[in-house]
Tab-separated table of C-alpha atoms in Angstrom:
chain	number	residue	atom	x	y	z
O	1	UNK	CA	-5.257	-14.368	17.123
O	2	UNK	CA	-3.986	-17.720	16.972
O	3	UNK	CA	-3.643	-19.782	13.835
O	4	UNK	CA	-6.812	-21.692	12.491
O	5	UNK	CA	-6.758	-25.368	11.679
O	6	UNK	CA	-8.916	-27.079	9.244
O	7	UNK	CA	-11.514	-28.227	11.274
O	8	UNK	CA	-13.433	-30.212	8.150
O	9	UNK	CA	-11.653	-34.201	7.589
O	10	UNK	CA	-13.178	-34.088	4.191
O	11	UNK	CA	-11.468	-30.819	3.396
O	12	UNK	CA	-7.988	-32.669	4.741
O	13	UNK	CA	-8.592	-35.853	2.650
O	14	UNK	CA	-9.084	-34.346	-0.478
O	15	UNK	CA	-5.492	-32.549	0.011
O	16	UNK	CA	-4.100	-35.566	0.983
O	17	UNK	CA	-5.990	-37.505	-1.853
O	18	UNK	CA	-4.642	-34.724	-4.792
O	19	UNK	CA	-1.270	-34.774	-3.150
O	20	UNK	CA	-1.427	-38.664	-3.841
O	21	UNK	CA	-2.817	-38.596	-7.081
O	22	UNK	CA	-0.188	-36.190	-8.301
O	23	UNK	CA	2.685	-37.989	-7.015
O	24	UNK	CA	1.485	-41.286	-8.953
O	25	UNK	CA	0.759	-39.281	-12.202
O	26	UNK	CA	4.503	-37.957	-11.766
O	27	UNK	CA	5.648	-41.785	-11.040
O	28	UNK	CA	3.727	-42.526	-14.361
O	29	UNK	CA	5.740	-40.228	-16.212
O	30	UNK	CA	8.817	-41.224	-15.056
O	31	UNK	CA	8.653	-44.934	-15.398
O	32	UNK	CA	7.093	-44.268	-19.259
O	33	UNK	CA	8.656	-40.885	-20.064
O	34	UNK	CA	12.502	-40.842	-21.997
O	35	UNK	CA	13.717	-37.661	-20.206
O	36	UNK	CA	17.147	-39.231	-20.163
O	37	UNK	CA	16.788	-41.287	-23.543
O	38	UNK	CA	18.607	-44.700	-23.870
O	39	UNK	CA	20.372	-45.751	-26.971
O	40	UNK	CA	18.215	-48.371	-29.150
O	41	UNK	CA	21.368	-50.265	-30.625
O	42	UNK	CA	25.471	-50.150	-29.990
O	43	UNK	CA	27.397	-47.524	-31.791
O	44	UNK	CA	29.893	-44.799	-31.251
O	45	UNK	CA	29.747	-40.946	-31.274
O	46	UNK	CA	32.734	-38.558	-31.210
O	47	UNK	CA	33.153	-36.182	-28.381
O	48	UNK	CA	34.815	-31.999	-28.971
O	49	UNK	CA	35.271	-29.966	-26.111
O	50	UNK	CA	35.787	-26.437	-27.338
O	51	UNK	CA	37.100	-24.107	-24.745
O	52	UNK	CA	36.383	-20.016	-25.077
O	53	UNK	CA	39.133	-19.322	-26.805
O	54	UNK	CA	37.987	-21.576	-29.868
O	55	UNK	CA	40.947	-24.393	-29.190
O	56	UNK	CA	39.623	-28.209	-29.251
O	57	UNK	CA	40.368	-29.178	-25.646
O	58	UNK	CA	39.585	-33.056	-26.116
O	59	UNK	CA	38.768	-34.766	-29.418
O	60	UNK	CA	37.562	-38.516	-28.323
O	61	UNK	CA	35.717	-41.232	-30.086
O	62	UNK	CA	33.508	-43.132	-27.403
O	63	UNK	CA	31.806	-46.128	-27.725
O	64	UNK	CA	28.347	-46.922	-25.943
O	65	UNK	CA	26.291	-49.938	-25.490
O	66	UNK	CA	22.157	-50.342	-26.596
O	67	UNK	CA	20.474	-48.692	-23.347
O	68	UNK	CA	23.482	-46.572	-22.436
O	69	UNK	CA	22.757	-42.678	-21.921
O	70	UNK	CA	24.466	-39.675	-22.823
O	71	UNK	CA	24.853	-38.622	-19.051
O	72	UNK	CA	26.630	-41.909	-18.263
O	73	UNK	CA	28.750	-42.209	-21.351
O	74	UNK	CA	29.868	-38.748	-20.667
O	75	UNK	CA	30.242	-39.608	-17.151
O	76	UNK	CA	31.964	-42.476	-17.541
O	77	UNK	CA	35.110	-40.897	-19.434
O	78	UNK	CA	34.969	-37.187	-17.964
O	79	UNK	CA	35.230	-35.753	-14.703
O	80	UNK	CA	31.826	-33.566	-14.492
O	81	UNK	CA	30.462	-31.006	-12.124
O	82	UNK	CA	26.688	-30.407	-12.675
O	83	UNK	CA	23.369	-30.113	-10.397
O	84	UNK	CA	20.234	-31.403	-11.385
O	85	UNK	CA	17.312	-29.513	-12.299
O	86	UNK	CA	14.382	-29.664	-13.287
O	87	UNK	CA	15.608	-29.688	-17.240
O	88	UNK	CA	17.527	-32.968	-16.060
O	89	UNK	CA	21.651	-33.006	-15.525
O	90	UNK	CA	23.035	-29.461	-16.171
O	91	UNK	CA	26.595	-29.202	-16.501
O	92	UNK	CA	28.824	-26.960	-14.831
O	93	UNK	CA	32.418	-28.183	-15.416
O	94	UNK	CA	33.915	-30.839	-17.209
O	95	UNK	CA	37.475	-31.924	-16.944
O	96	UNK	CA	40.352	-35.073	-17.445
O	97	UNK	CA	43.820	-35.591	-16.890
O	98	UNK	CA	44.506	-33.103	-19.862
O	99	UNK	CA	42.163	-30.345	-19.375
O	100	UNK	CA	39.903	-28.618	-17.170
O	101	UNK	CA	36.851	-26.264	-17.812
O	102	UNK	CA	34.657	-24.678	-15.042
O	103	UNK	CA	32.097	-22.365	-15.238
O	104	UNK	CA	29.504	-20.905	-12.685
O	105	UNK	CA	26.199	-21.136	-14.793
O	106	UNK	CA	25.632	-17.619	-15.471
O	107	UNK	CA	28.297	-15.593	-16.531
O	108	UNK	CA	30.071	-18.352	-18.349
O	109	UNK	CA	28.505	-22.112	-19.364
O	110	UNK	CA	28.520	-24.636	-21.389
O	111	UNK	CA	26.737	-24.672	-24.450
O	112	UNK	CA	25.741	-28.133	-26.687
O	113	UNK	CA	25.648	-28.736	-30.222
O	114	UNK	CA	24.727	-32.185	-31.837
O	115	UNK	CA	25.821	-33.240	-35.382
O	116	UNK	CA	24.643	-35.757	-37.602
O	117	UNK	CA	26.540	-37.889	-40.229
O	118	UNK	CA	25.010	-37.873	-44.040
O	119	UNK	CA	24.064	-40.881	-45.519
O	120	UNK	CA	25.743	-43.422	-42.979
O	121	UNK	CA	29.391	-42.883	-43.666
O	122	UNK	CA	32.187	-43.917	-41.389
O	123	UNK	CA	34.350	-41.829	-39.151
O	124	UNK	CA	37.238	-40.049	-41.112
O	125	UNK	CA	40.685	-38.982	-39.040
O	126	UNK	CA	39.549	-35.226	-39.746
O	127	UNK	CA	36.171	-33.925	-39.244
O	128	UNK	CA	34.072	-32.105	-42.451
O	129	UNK	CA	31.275	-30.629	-41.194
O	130	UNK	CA	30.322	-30.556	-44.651
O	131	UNK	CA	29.480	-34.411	-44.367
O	132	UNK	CA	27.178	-33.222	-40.958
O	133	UNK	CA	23.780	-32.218	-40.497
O	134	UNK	CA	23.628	-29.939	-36.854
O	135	UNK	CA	20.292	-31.456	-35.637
O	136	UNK	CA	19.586	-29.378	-33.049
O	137	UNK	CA	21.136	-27.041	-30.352
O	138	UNK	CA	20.293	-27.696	-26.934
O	139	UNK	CA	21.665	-26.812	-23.570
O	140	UNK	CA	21.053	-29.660	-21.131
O	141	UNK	CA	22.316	-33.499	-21.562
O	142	UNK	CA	19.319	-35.489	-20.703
O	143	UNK	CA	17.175	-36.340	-23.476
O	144	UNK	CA	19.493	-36.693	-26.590
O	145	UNK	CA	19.118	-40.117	-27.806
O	146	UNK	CA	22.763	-41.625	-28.466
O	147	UNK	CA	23.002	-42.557	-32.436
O	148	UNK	CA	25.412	-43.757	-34.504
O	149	UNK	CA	28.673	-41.630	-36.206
O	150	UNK	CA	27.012	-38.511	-33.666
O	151	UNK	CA	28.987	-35.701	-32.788
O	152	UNK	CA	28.409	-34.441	-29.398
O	153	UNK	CA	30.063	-30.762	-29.077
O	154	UNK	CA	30.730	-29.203	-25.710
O	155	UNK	CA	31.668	-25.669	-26.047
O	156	UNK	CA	32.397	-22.946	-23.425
O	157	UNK	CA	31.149	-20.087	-23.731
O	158	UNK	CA	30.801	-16.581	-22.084
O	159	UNK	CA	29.796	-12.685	-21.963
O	160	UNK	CA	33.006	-12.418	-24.528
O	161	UNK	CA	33.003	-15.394	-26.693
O	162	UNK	CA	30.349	-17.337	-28.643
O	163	UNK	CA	32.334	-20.426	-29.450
O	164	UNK	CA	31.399	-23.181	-31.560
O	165	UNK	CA	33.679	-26.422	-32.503
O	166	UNK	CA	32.513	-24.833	-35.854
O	167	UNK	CA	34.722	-21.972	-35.452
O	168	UNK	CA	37.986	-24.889	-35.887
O	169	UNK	CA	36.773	-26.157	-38.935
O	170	UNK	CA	36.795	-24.557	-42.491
O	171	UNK	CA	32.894	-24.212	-42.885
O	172	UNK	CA	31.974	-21.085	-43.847
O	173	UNK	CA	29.635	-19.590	-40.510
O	174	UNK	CA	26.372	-17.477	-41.737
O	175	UNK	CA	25.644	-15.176	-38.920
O	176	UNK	CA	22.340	-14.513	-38.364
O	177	UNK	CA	22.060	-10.386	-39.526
O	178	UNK	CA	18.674	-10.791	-38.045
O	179	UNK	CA	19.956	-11.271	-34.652
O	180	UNK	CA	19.218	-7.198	-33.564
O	181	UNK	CA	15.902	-7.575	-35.029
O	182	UNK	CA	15.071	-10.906	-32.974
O	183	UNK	CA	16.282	-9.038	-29.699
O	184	UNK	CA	14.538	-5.693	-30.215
O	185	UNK	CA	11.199	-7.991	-31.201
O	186	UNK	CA	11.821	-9.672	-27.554
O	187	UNK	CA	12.695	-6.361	-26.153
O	188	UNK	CA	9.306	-4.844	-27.336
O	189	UNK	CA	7.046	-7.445	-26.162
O	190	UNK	CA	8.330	-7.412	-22.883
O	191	UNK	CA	8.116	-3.632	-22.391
O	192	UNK	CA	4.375	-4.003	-23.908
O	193	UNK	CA	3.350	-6.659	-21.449
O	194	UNK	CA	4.653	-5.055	-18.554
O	195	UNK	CA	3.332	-1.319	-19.612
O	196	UNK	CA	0.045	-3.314	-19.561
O	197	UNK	CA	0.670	-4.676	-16.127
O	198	UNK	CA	2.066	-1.567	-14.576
O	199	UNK	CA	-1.202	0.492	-16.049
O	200	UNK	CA	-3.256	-1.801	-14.417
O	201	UNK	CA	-1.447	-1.709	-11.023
O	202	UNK	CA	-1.424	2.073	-11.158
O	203	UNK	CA	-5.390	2.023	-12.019
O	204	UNK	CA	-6.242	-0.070	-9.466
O	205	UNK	CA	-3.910	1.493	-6.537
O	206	UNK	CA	-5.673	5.031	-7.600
O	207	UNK	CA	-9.381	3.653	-7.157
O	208	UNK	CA	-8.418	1.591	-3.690
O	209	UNK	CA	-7.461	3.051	-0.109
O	210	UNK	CA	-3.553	2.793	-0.087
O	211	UNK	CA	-2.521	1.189	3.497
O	212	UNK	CA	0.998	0.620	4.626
O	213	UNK	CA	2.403	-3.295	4.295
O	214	UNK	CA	2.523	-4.131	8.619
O	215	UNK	CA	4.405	-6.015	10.440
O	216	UNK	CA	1.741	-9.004	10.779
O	217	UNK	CA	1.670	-8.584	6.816
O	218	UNK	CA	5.224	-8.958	6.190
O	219	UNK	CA	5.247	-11.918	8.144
O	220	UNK	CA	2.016	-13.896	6.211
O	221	UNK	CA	4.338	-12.859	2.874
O	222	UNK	CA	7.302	-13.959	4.102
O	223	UNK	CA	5.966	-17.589	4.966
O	224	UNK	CA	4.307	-17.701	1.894
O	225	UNK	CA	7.516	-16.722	-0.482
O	226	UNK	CA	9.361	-19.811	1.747
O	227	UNK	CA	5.962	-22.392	0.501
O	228	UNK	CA	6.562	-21.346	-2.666
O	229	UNK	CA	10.034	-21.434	-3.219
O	230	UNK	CA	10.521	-24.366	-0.643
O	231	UNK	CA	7.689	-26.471	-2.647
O	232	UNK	CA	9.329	-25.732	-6.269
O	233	UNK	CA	12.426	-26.693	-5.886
O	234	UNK	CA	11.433	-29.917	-3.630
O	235	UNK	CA	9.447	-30.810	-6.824
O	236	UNK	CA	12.394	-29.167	-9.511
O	237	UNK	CA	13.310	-32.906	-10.601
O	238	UNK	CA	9.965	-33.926	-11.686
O	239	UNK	CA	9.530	-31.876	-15.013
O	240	UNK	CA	6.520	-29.465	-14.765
O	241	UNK	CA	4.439	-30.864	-11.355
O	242	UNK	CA	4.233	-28.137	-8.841
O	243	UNK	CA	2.354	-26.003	-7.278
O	244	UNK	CA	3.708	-23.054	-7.994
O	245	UNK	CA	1.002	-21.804	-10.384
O	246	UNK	CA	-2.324	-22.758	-7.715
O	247	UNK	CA	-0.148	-20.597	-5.142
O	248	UNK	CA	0.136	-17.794	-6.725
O	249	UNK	CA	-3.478	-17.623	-8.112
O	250	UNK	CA	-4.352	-17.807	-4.977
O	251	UNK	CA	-2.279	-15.351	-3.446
O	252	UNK	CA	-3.350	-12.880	-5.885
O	253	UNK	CA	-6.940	-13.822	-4.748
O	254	UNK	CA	-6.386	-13.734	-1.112
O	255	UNK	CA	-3.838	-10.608	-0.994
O	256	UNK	CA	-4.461	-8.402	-3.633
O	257	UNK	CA	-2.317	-8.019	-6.231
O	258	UNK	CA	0.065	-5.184	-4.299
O	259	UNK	CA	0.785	-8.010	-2.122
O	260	UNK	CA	1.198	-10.818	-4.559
O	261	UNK	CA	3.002	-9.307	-6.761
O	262	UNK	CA	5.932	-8.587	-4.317
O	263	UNK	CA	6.122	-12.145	-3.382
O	264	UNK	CA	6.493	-13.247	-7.360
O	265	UNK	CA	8.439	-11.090	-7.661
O	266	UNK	CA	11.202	-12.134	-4.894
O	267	UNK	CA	10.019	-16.047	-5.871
O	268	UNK	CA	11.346	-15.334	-9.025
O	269	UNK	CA	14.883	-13.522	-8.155
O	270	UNK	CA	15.378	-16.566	-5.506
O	271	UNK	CA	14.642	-18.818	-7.637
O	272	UNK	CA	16.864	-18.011	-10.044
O	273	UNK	CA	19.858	-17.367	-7.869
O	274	UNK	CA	19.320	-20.894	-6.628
O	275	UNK	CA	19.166	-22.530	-10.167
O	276	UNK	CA	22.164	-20.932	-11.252
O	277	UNK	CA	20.066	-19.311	-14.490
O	278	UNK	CA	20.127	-15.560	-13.256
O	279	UNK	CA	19.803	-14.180	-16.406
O	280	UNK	CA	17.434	-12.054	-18.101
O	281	UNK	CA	16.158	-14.223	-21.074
O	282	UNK	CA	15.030	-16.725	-17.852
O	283	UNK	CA	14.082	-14.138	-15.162
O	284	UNK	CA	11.965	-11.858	-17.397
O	285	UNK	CA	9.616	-14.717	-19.185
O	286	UNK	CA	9.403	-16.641	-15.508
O	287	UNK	CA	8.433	-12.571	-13.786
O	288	UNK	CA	6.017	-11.288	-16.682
O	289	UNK	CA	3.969	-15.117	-16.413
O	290	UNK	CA	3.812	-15.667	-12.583
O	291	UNK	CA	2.034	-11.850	-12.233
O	292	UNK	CA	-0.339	-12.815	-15.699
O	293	UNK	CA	-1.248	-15.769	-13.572
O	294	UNK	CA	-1.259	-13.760	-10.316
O	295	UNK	CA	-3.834	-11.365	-11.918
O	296	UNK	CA	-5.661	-14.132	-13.310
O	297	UNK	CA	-6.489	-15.249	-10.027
O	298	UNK	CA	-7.517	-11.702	-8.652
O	299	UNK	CA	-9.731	-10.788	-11.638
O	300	UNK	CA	-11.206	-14.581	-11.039
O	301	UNK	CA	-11.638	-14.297	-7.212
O	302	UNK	CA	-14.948	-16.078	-6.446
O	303	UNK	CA	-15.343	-18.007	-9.935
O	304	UNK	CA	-16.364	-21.131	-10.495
O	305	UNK	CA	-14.008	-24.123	-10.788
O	306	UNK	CA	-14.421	-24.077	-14.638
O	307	UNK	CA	-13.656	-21.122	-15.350
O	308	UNK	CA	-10.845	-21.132	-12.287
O	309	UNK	CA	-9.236	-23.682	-14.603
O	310	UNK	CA	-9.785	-22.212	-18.078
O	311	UNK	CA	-7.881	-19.639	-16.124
O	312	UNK	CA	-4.567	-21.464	-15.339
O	313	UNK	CA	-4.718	-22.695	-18.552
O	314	UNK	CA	-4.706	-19.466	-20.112
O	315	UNK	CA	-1.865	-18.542	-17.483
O	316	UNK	CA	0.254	-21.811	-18.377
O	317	UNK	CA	0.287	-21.381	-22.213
O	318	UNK	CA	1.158	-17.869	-21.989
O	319	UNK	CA	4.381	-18.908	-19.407
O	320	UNK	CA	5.232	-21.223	-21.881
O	321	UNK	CA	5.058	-19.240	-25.087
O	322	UNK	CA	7.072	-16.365	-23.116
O	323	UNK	CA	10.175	-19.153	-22.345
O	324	UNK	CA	9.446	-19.663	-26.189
O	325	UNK	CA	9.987	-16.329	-27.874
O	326	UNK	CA	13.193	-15.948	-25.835
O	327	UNK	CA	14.460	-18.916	-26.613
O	328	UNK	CA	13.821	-19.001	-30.193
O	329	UNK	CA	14.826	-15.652	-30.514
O	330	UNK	CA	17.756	-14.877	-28.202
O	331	UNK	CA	19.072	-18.577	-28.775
O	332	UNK	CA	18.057	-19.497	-32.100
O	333	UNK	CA	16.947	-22.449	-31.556
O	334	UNK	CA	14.642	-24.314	-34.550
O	335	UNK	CA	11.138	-23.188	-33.347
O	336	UNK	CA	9.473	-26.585	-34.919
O	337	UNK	CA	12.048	-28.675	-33.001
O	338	UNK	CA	11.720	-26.765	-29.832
O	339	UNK	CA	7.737	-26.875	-29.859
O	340	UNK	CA	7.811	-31.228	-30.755
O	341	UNK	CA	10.195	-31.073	-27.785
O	342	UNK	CA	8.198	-28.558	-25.293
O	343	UNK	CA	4.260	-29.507	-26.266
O	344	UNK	CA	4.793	-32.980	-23.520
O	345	UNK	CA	6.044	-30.794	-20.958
O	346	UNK	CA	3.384	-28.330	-21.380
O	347	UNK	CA	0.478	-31.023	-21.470
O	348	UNK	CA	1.998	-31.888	-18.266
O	349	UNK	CA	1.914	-28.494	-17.049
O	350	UNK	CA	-1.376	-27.616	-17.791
O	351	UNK	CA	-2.941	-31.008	-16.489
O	352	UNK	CA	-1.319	-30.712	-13.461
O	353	UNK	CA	-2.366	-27.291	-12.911
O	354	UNK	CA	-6.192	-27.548	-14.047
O	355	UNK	CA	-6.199	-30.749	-11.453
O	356	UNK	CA	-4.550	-28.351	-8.766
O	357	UNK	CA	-7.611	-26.140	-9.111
O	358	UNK	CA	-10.037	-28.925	-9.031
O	359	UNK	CA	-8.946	-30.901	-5.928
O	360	UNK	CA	-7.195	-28.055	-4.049
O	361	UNK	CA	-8.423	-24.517	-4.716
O	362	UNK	CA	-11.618	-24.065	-2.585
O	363	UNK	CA	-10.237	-25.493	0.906
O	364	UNK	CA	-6.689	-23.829	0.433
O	365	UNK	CA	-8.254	-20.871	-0.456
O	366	UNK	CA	-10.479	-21.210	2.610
O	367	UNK	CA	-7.891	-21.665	4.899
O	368	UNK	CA	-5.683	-18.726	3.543
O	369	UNK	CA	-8.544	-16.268	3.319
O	370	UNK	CA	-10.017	-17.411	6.822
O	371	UNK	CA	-6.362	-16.917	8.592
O	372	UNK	CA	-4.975	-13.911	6.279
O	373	UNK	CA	-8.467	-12.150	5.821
O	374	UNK	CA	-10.516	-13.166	8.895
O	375	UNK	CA	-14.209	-11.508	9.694
């Protein structure tokens, strides 16, 4: 049987119309958003690159310009090696005449911290953290605003070493005895949520007629893991607008959630390998929310497009409180600060995905049921 087209024009323009309006509500965020943040006045920040083994590789006082970003000033006076995802400029390697350090993104990396001078002093020769206020931790360079008397610390780090320009300086460093606790909390919830998952697979295989995956089947999956992947990472710069979450509702309406569930599943593990972030504090969040939401669309097969997009909504905040608990917990991260930094994103998010479902569910789910599920 040969492939079906969309024989309706008003079906076409309303893709073409939601493809449109997304693209100018992403345009809107870039031209007003401050994902890469500019400095508001002149000023100067100190720059310490601490390699693995806890030795200061560079120790450099840069100045910047009002407008000037941490990328460029960092750019400007390093030689970097990064890619850029959708969390902005993530660096890789970073290098001068002096020194060199390269990593590969996942078993070793580079890890940020950003300090803060007390009550307006001036640079001294020697540094006392005692005098600094660590603001917050983050691991990607867009978005810190460039202030005054700021310490920007670049530390490599990997399976081995947890290094910290910290570790070179005289302050006292209170590990967290907690830490165990944190991981065994993350740990727990995991194995809970997929238990609950794994139940409800095993249910539903027992009360349904279990068929082989054919040939004709592995194909229809195969082209749909390439729309989502191929989609996602065409859209990875612009923070939070894809498709990803419509698609795999509706694949988990359309194919059942045997089906779906294998093609999350190897979204997730390519996507990953491509981003460089093949680790399990990334993987296991991104895996346990793409199959809530792929459920979420089977259990909501036929609904209504209110209740379609309380739905995703559901399905979005629980992605992004998974990507929360690990990061809180396995990075220790401030929670307030990471929340005041997240909630934009996650507006995004959830906007763009409750618009997906208004403009584009019903005629792509059409289209994939009439060609995957004909009569």
């Amino acid at each position: 049987m040969g492939i079906k087209f969309i024989s309706s024009h008003k079906a076409i323009l309303r893709i073409i119309s939601s493809i449109i309006l997304l693209s100018l509500i992403t345009i809107l965020f870039i031209v007003i958003g401050k994902h890469n943040s500019t400095a508001n006045d002149d000023g100067a920040i100190i720059v310490l690159i601490n390699n693995k083994d806890d030795n200061i590789e560079s120790y450099k006082k840069i100045n910047y310009k009002k407008n000037d970003t941490l990328f460029d000033l960092i750019n400007d006076n390093y030689n970097l090696n990064y890619d850029l995802t959708v969390y902005g400029h993530y660096l890789k390697g970073i290098s001068n005449d002096d020194f060199s350090i390269e990593t590969d993104g996942s078993s070793s990396w580079l890890w940020f911290e950003l300090f803060y001078l007390k009550d307006g002093k001036s640079y001294e020769e020697v540094i006392d953290f005692n005098n600094y206020d660590e603001i917050s931790i983050s691991s990607g360079i867009d978005g810190i605003e460039l202030k005054n008397n700021m310490i920007f610390a670049i530390n490599e780090r990997d399976s081995l070493h947890n290094s910290s320009v910290l570790n070179n300086s005289n302050i006292k460093i209170e590990n967290d005895e907690n830490t165990i606790l944190y991981i065994s909390f993350i740990a727990i919830l995991i194995i809970i949520i997929l238990a609950i998952i794994v139940l409800f697979l095993i249910d539903l295989i027992k009360s349904i007629k279990i068929t082989p995956i054919n040939i004709k089947d592995i194909s229809i999956m195969v082209f749909l893991t390439a729309l989502l992947f191929v989609q996602e990472e065409l859209l990875s710069f612009i923070p939070n607008v894809q498709f990803t979450f419509i698609l795999i509702m509706l694949y988990g309406a359309v194919l059942g959630p045997k089906k779906a569930s294998l093609i999350v599943l190897v979204h997730v593990l390519l996507d990953n390998l491509f981003m460089s972030s093949f680790i399990p504090t990334v993987i296991l969040p991104m895996l346990i929310g793409h199959e809530i939401n792929m459920l979420i669309g089977y259990f909501l097969k036929g609904k209504n497009t209110i209740i379609l997009s309380i739905g995703i909504t559901i399905s979005s905040i629980i992605y992004s409180f998974l990507f929360f608990i690990s990061t809180i917990f396995i990075f220790k991260i401030d929670p307030i600060a990471y929340l005041l930094a997240d909630i934009p994103f996650d507006i995004i998010l959830i906007l763009c995905n409750i618009l997906c479902v208004i403009l584009l569910y019903d005629p792509l789910y059409k289209v994939l049921n009439n060609n995957i599920n004909p009569m």
